[in-house]
Coordinates of C-alpha atoms in Angstrom, one line a residue:
M393 CA 50.9 19.1 32.3
S394 CA 52.5 18.6 35.7
K395 CA 51.7 15.6 37.9
A396 CA 50.1 15.7 41.3
L397 CA 53.2 14.4 43.2
E398 CA 55.8 15.8 40.9
G399 CA 58.9 16.8 42.9
I400 CA 58.3 14.1 45.5
R401 CA 61.1 11.6 45.6
I402 CA 60.5 8.2 47.2
L403 CA 63.1 5.6 48.3
D404 CA 61.4 2.3 47.7
F405 CA 62.7 -0.6 49.7
T406 CA 59.5 -2.7 49.2
H407 CA 59.2 -6.1 47.5
V408 CA 56.6 -8.6 46.5
Q409 CA 53.1 -7.0 46.5
S410 CA 51.9 -4.9 49.4
G411 CA 54.7 -2.3 49.3
P412 CA 55.1 -2.2 45.5
T413 CA 51.3 -1.6 45.2
C414 CA 51.7 1.5 47.3
T415 CA 54.8 2.9 45.6
Q416 CA 53.4 2.2 42.1
L417 CA 50.3 4.2 42.9
L418 CA 52.5 7.1 44.1
A419 CA 54.6 6.8 40.9
W420 CA 51.4 6.9 38.8
F421 CA 50.6 10.3 40.4
G422 CA 54.0 11.6 39.4
A423 CA 56.4 10.8 42.3
D424 CA 60.0 9.8 41.4
V425 CA 60.1 6.3 42.9
I426 CA 63.6 4.9 43.2
K427 CA 63.4 1.1 43.8
V428 CA 66.4 -0.2 45.7
E429 CA 67.3 -3.8 44.9
R430 CA 70.1 -6.3 45.5
A431 CA 72.5 -6.7 42.6
G432 CA 72.0 -9.9 40.6
E433 CA 68.8 -10.8 42.4
G434 CA 66.4 -7.9 42.8
D435 CA 62.8 -8.2 43.9
A436 CA 61.9 -11.8 44.4
T437 CA 58.9 -11.4 42.2
R438 CA 61.1 -10.8 39.1
A439 CA 61.6 -14.6 39.0
Q440 CA 58.3 -15.8 40.5
L441 CA 55.6 -17.3 38.3
R442 CA 57.6 -16.6 35.1
D443 CA 55.8 -17.3 31.8
I444 CA 58.9 -16.5 29.7
P445 CA 62.3 -18.0 30.8
G446 CA 64.9 -15.4 31.9
V447 CA 62.5 -12.4 31.7
D448 CA 60.9 -10.4 34.4
S449 CA 57.6 -12.0 35.4
L450 CA 54.2 -10.4 35.0
Y451 CA 54.1 -10.6 38.8
F452 CA 56.9 -8.0 38.9
T453 CA 56.1 -5.9 35.9
M454 CA 52.5 -5.3 36.9
L455 CA 53.5 -3.9 40.4
N456 CA 56.4 -1.8 39.4
H457 CA 55.4 0.6 36.6
N458 CA 56.8 4.1 36.4
K459 CA 59.7 3.4 38.8
R460 CA 63.4 3.6 38.5
S461 CA 65.6 0.7 39.7
I462 CA 69.1 0.9 41.3
T463 CA 71.1 -1.9 42.8
L464 CA 72.8 -1.3 46.1
D465 CA 74.5 -3.3 48.8
A466 CA 73.9 -1.4 52.0
K467 CA 75.9 -3.9 54.0
R468 CA 79.1 -2.5 52.5
P469 CA 80.5 0.8 53.9
A470 CA 80.4 2.5 50.5
G471 CA 76.9 1.2 49.9
K472 CA 75.8 2.5 53.3
E473 CA 77.2 5.9 52.4
V474 CA 75.1 5.9 49.2
L475 CA 72.0 5.0 51.2
E476 CA 72.6 7.9 53.6
T477 CA 72.9 10.2 50.6
L478 CA 69.6 8.9 49.2
I479 CA 67.9 9.4 52.6
R480 CA 69.1 13.0 52.7
D481 CA 67.7 13.6 49.2
C482 CA 64.4 11.8 49.3
D483 CA 61.1 12.8 50.9
V484 CA 59.7 9.3 51.7
L485 CA 61.2 5.9 52.6
V486 CA 58.8 3.0 52.1
E487 CA 59.6 -0.6 53.3
N488 CA 57.9 -3.9 54.0
F489 CA 60.8 -5.7 55.6
A490 CA 60.3 -8.0 58.6
P491 CA 59.9 -6.0 61.9
G492 CA 63.2 -4.5 63.0
A493 CA 65.1 -5.1 59.7
L494 CA 65.8 -1.3 59.2
D495 CA 67.1 -1.1 62.7
R496 CA 69.5 -4.0 62.1
M497 CA 70.7 -2.3 58.9
G498 CA 71.7 0.7 61.1
F499 CA 68.8 2.9 60.0
S500 CA 66.5 3.3 62.9
W501 CA 63.8 6.0 63.0
E502 CA 66.2 8.2 65.1
R503 CA 69.1 7.7 62.6
I504 CA 66.9 8.5 59.6
Q505 CA 65.5 11.6 61.4
A506 CA 69.1 12.8 62.1
L507 CA 69.9 12.4 58.4
N508 CA 66.7 14.0 57.2
P509 CA 64.2 15.4 59.7
R510 CA 61.6 16.0 56.9
M511 CA 61.6 12.3 55.8
V512 CA 58.3 10.3 56.0
V513 CA 59.1 6.6 56.8
A514 CA 56.2 4.3 55.8
S515 CA 56.0 0.6 56.6
V516 CA 53.7 -2.3 55.9
K517 CA 53.7 -5.0 58.6
G518 CA 51.6 -8.1 59.1
F519 CA 50.2 -7.1 62.5
G520 CA 50.3 -4.1 64.7
P521 CA 51.9 -4.1 68.2
G522 CA 50.8 -7.1 70.2
P523 CA 51.3 -10.8 70.5
Y524 CA 51.6 -11.4 66.7
E525 CA 53.7 -8.4 65.6
H526 CA 56.7 -10.6 64.8
C527 CA 54.8 -13.2 62.8
K528 CA 55.4 -13.6 59.1
V529 CA 52.3 -12.7 57.0
Y530 CA 51.2 -13.3 53.4
E531 CA 48.1 -12.3 51.6
N532 CA 45.9 -15.2 52.7
V533 CA 47.1 -15.0 56.3
A534 CA 46.0 -11.4 56.4
Q535 CA 42.6 -12.4 55.0
C536 CA 42.2 -15.1 57.6
T537 CA 43.3 -12.9 60.6
G538 CA 41.4 -9.8 59.4
G539 CA 37.9 -11.4 59.4
A540 CA 37.5 -12.0 55.7
A541 CA 37.9 -15.7 55.5
S542 CA 35.6 -16.6 58.4
T543 CA 32.8 -14.6 56.8
T544 CA 33.4 -15.8 53.2
G545 CA 32.0 -19.0 51.8
F546 CA 28.8 -21.0 52.5
S547 CA 27.5 -22.0 55.9
D548 CA 28.0 -25.7 55.2
G549 CA 31.6 -25.3 54.0
P550 CA 35.0 -24.2 55.2
P551 CA 36.2 -20.6 55.3
V552 CA 37.2 -19.2 51.9
V553 CA 39.8 -16.6 50.8
T554 CA 38.9 -14.2 48.1
G555 CA 40.6 -13.9 44.8
A556 CA 41.0 -10.1 45.3
Q557 CA 44.3 -9.3 47.0
I558 CA 42.7 -7.3 49.8
G559 CA 45.6 -8.2 52.2
D560 CA 48.5 -7.2 50.1
S561 CA 47.2 -4.7 47.6
G562 CA 44.6 -3.5 50.1
S563 CA 47.3 -2.7 52.6
G564 CA 49.4 -0.9 50.0
L565 CA 46.5 1.3 49.1
H566 CA 45.9 2.2 52.7
L567 CA 49.6 3.0 53.1
A568 CA 49.6 5.3 50.1
L569 CA 46.9 7.4 51.6
G570 CA 48.9 7.6 54.9
I571 CA 51.9 8.8 53.0
V572 CA 50.1 11.5 51.1
T573 CA 48.5 12.6 54.4
A574 CA 51.8 12.8 56.1
L575 CA 53.3 14.8 53.2
F576 CA 50.4 17.2 53.5
Q577 CA 50.9 17.6 57.2
R578 CA 54.6 18.2 56.6
T579 CA 53.7 21.4 54.7
T580 CA 52.7 23.0 58.0
S581 CA 54.7 21.0 60.6
G582 CA 58.0 21.0 58.6
R583 CA 58.9 17.6 59.8
G584 CA 58.4 14.0 58.7
Q585 CA 56.7 11.2 60.6
R586 CA 56.2 7.5 60.7
V587 CA 53.3 5.9 58.8
Q588 CA 52.4 2.3 59.4
T589 CA 49.8 0.0 58.0
A590 CA 49.2 -3.5 59.5
M591 CA 47.8 -6.0 57.0
Q592 CA 45.4 -7.4 59.5
D593 CA 44.1 -3.9 60.2
A594 CA 43.6 -3.1 56.5
V595 CA 41.6 -6.3 55.9
L596 CA 39.5 -5.6 59.0
N597 CA 38.8 -2.1 57.6
L598 CA 37.5 -3.7 54.4
C599 CA 35.4 -6.1 56.5
R600 CA 33.7 -3.4 58.7
V601 CA 30.2 -4.5 57.7
K602 CA 30.9 -7.9 59.3
L603 CA 32.0 -6.2 62.5
R604 CA 28.7 -4.3 62.3
D605 CA 26.9 -7.6 61.9
Q606 CA 28.7 -9.1 64.9
Q607 CA 27.4 -6.5 67.1
R608 CA 23.9 -6.8 65.7
L609 CA 24.0 -10.5 66.2
E610 CA 25.1 -10.2 69.8
R611 CA 22.2 -7.8 70.5
T612 CA 19.4 -9.5 68.6
G613 CA 20.5 -13.1 68.1
V614 CA 19.4 -13.2 64.5
M615 CA 20.1 -11.4 61.2
E616 CA 17.1 -11.7 59.0
E617 CA 18.8 -10.8 55.7
Y618 CA 21.2 -13.8 56.0
P619 CA 20.2 -17.0 54.2
Q620 CA 20.3 -18.9 57.5
F621 CA 17.2 -17.1 58.6
G622 CA 15.2 -18.2 55.6
M623 CA 16.5 -21.8 56.0
G624 CA 15.5 -21.9 59.6
E625 CA 19.0 -22.4 60.9
E626 CA 20.1 -21.2 64.3
F627 CA 22.7 -18.5 64.6
G628 CA 25.8 -19.1 66.6
S629 CA 27.8 -16.6 68.6
A630 CA 29.8 -15.3 65.5
V631 CA 28.8 -13.9 62.2
P632 CA 28.3 -16.8 59.8
R633 CA 29.3 -17.3 56.2
A634 CA 26.5 -16.0 54.0
G635 CA 27.4 -17.4 50.6
N636 CA 26.6 -14.9 47.9
A637 CA 24.1 -12.9 49.9
S638 CA 24.5 -9.2 49.9
G639 CA 26.4 -7.6 52.7
G640 CA 24.1 -4.6 52.8
G641 CA 20.4 -4.0 53.3
Q642 CA 19.3 -5.1 49.8
P643 CA 19.0 -8.9 49.3
G644 CA 21.1 -10.2 46.4
S645 CA 22.3 -13.5 45.0
I646 CA 24.3 -15.0 42.1
L647 CA 21.9 -16.7 39.6
R648 CA 22.5 -19.1 36.7
C649 CA 22.0 -17.8 33.2
K650 CA 21.7 -19.5 29.8
G651 CA 24.7 -21.6 29.1
W652 CA 25.7 -22.2 32.7
E653 CA 26.0 -26.0 32.0
T654 CA 29.2 -25.4 30.0
D655 CA 30.3 -21.9 30.9
P656 CA 31.6 -21.6 34.5
N657 CA 30.9 -17.9 34.4
A658 CA 27.4 -17.8 32.9
Y659 CA 26.0 -16.2 36.0
I660 CA 24.7 -12.8 37.1
Y661 CA 24.5 -11.0 40.4
F662 CA 20.9 -9.9 41.0
I663 CA 19.8 -7.5 43.7
A664 CA 16.2 -7.5 44.7
Q665 CA 16.1 -3.8 45.6
A666 CA 12.9 -2.8 47.3
A667 CA 12.4 0.3 45.2
V668 CA 12.1 -1.8 42.0
W669 CA 10.3 -4.8 43.4
P670 CA 7.2 -4.2 41.2
A671 CA 9.4 -4.1 38.1
I672 CA 11.2 -7.3 39.1
C673 CA 7.8 -9.1 39.5
Q674 CA 6.7 -7.8 36.1
V675 CA 10.0 -8.8 34.3
I676 CA 9.9 -12.4 35.7
G677 CA 6.1 -12.7 35.0
H678 CA 5.1 -13.0 38.7
E679 CA 2.9 -9.9 39.1
G680 CA 0.9 -11.5 41.9
W681 CA 3.9 -11.0 44.2
I682 CA 3.5 -7.2 44.0
T683 CA 0.5 -7.3 46.4
H684 CA 0.9 -10.8 48.0
P685 CA 1.2 -10.4 51.7
D686 CA 4.3 -12.8 51.8
F687 CA 6.2 -10.7 49.2
A688 CA 4.8 -7.2 49.1
T689 CA 7.2 -5.6 51.6
P690 CA 10.9 -6.1 52.1
R691 CA 10.4 -7.4 55.6
A692 CA 7.7 -9.9 54.4
R693 CA 10.1 -11.2 51.8
L694 CA 13.0 -12.0 54.2
P695 CA 11.8 -15.5 55.2
H696 CA 11.1 -16.3 51.6
L697 CA 14.3 -15.1 49.9
I698 CA 15.3 -18.6 48.8
D699 CA 11.9 -18.9 47.0
V700 CA 12.3 -15.4 45.5
F701 CA 15.7 -16.0 44.0
S702 CA 14.7 -19.5 42.8
R703 CA 11.8 -18.0 40.9
I704 CA 14.0 -15.2 39.5
E705 CA 16.6 -17.8 38.4
E706 CA 14.0 -19.7 36.4
W707 CA 13.8 -16.5 34.3
T708 CA 17.5 -15.7 34.1
R709 CA 18.3 -19.2 32.9
L710 CA 16.3 -18.4 29.7
H711 CA 18.8 -15.6 28.8
T712 CA 22.5 -15.0 28.6
K713 CA 24.0 -12.9 31.3
F714 CA 24.4 -10.0 29.0
E715 CA 20.8 -10.3 27.8
V716 CA 19.7 -10.4 31.4
M717 CA 21.7 -7.2 32.2
A718 CA 20.3 -5.4 29.2
I719 CA 16.7 -6.2 30.2
L720 CA 17.1 -5.4 33.8
N721 CA 18.9 -2.1 33.2
Q722 CA 15.8 -0.9 31.2
H723 CA 13.9 -1.2 34.5
D724 CA 16.7 0.2 36.7
I725 CA 17.1 -3.2 38.4
P726 CA 20.7 -3.4 39.8
C727 CA 22.7 -6.4 38.5
G728 CA 26.1 -7.4 37.2
P729 CA 27.3 -10.2 35.0
I730 CA 30.0 -12.5 36.4
L731 CA 32.9 -11.5 34.1
S732 CA 35.8 -13.8 33.6
M733 CA 39.4 -12.4 33.4
K734 CA 39.4 -13.1 29.7
E735 CA 36.2 -11.1 29.2
I736 CA 37.7 -8.3 31.3
A737 CA 40.9 -8.3 29.3
D738 CA 39.1 -8.2 26.0
D739 CA 36.6 -5.5 27.0
P740 CA 37.2 -2.4 24.7
S741 CA 35.5 -0.1 27.2
L742 CA 38.1 -0.9 29.9
R743 CA 40.9 -0.2 27.4
A744 CA 39.3 3.1 26.5
T745 CA 39.1 4.3 30.1
G746 CA 42.6 3.1 31.0
A747 CA 41.4 0.4 33.4
I748 CA 43.3 -2.1 31.2
V749 CA 46.5 -0.9 29.6
E750 CA 48.8 -2.5 27.0
V751 CA 52.5 -1.9 27.9
A752 CA 55.6 -2.5 25.7
H753 CA 58.6 -4.1 27.4
P754 CA 62.0 -4.5 25.8
E755 CA 62.4 -8.1 26.8
R756 CA 59.0 -9.7 27.1
G757 CA 57.2 -7.6 24.4
S758 CA 53.7 -6.2 25.0
Y759 CA 51.5 -7.3 28.0
L760 CA 48.4 -6.2 29.7
T761 CA 48.2 -4.6 33.1
V762 CA 45.7 -2.7 35.2
G763 CA 45.9 1.1 35.0
N764 CA 45.4 3.7 37.7
P765 CA 41.9 3.2 39.2
I766 CA 42.0 6.8 40.4
K767 CA 41.5 9.4 37.7
L768 CA 42.6 13.0 38.3
S769 CA 41.5 15.7 35.8
D770 CA 44.7 17.7 36.2
S771 CA 47.1 14.8 36.6
P772 CA 46.5 12.1 34.1
T773 CA 48.4 8.8 34.5
D774 CA 50.8 7.6 31.8
V775 CA 51.6 3.9 32.6
R776 CA 55.3 3.3 31.8
R777 CA 56.9 -0.1 31.8
S778 CA 58.7 -1.5 34.9
P779 CA 62.5 -1.0 35.1
L780 CA 65.0 -3.7 34.4
L781 CA 67.2 -4.6 37.3
G782 CA 69.6 -1.8 38.1
E783 CA 68.6 0.0 34.9
H784 CA 68.9 3.5 36.5
T785 CA 71.7 3.1 38.9
E786 CA 74.2 5.4 37.1
E787 CA 71.4 7.9 36.3
V788 CA 70.3 8.2 39.9
L789 CA 73.8 8.4 41.3
G790 CA 74.7 11.0 38.7
Q791 CA 71.8 13.1 39.9
L792 CA 73.0 12.8 43.4
G793 CA 76.3 14.3 42.4
Y794 CA 78.5 11.2 41.9
S795 CA 81.1 11.4 39.2
A796 CA 81.7 8.7 36.6
E797 CA 84.9 7.8 38.5
Q798 CA 83.1 7.5 41.8
I799 CA 80.4 5.3 40.3
A800 CA 83.1 3.1 38.8
A801 CA 84.8 2.8 42.2
L802 CA 81.5 1.8 43.8
R803 CA 81.1 -0.9 41.2
A804 CA 84.6 -2.1 41.8
E805 CA 83.7 -2.3 45.6
R806 CA 80.5 -4.1 44.7
A807 CA 78.6 -1.5 46.6
I808 CA 76.3 -1.1 43.5

């Protein structure tokens, strides 16, 4: 069976996380991704957070599946010629260098267009054009400047960054969509274009509900679904941190379950959805709330949400998180257990769907990785191991038309 992006060749100049997330997703869909690395060093993440000495780290392997690796020194004349050949041959160039790095290498947008007018050039940067565009950005910087950190945490504590990599991986996912869109437009325009994702913009896109709430706050001065309302706290001029309250119209909270004293993840997220309120009251043994004027309607409950969830928690503490989920699901009450990474890794259902995949590696043995979260019926994903440094240099150059003698000469010149 053919793959969705079969026939698309991608020149991958990305490193660390944001860019590799993008190119790995495209490789999973069948694109031929050629990762260009420096000889002897490679992507910095090959050596970062190693758990086995002298072996590619999980940080690298889990972001570079299904790719081919070549080593190339584009600063040498012979290496630059190889790069020009690759640009002529590929459909997409992806990079997450510092701003202006490609230009300094001698490969400006105009130069790339001269070599290959159909090439799509895609970039991840920290910020878009403006006062911060030349600033260095990492994951948590993006979270902080994109609105996530200021709205995460509890009102009496500092801003908090999330464990989900919404800055790096989130930006990579946005960029992948931009690339596929540009390739689609190329089918009618016949030409390539530039695609750029700023990490700040990507985080903001994922925080849009908080920008929604900022405008609501400026108009009304209060947000009744936030815990500050029930505690009688005054709202300031900016959206506050709301703890574990739901970001939507249905009140929710994280509640303790049986065993919470010794298990840091013995909790469940409970949503007090209006449509199932009578069922909630029956399950927790508080049927009187169904008709009580302080609790009968969603609006009436807003000032009393702390009391509501405290009472629900009295019930959840009598059961394990999985027992709570089983009971609530019988009544169509939305909830979800707090799953640890160990529980997720050991979940057989996630193995069965390909959300968690076991991969064999020639140096580090078998390891677990995430699979493709996007499932296509006609383009299934086969997760293959990440490449060793320069593993495919001769293979790729041979496909470009280089003879064995020419490849040997390039090695002698240290161009590869």
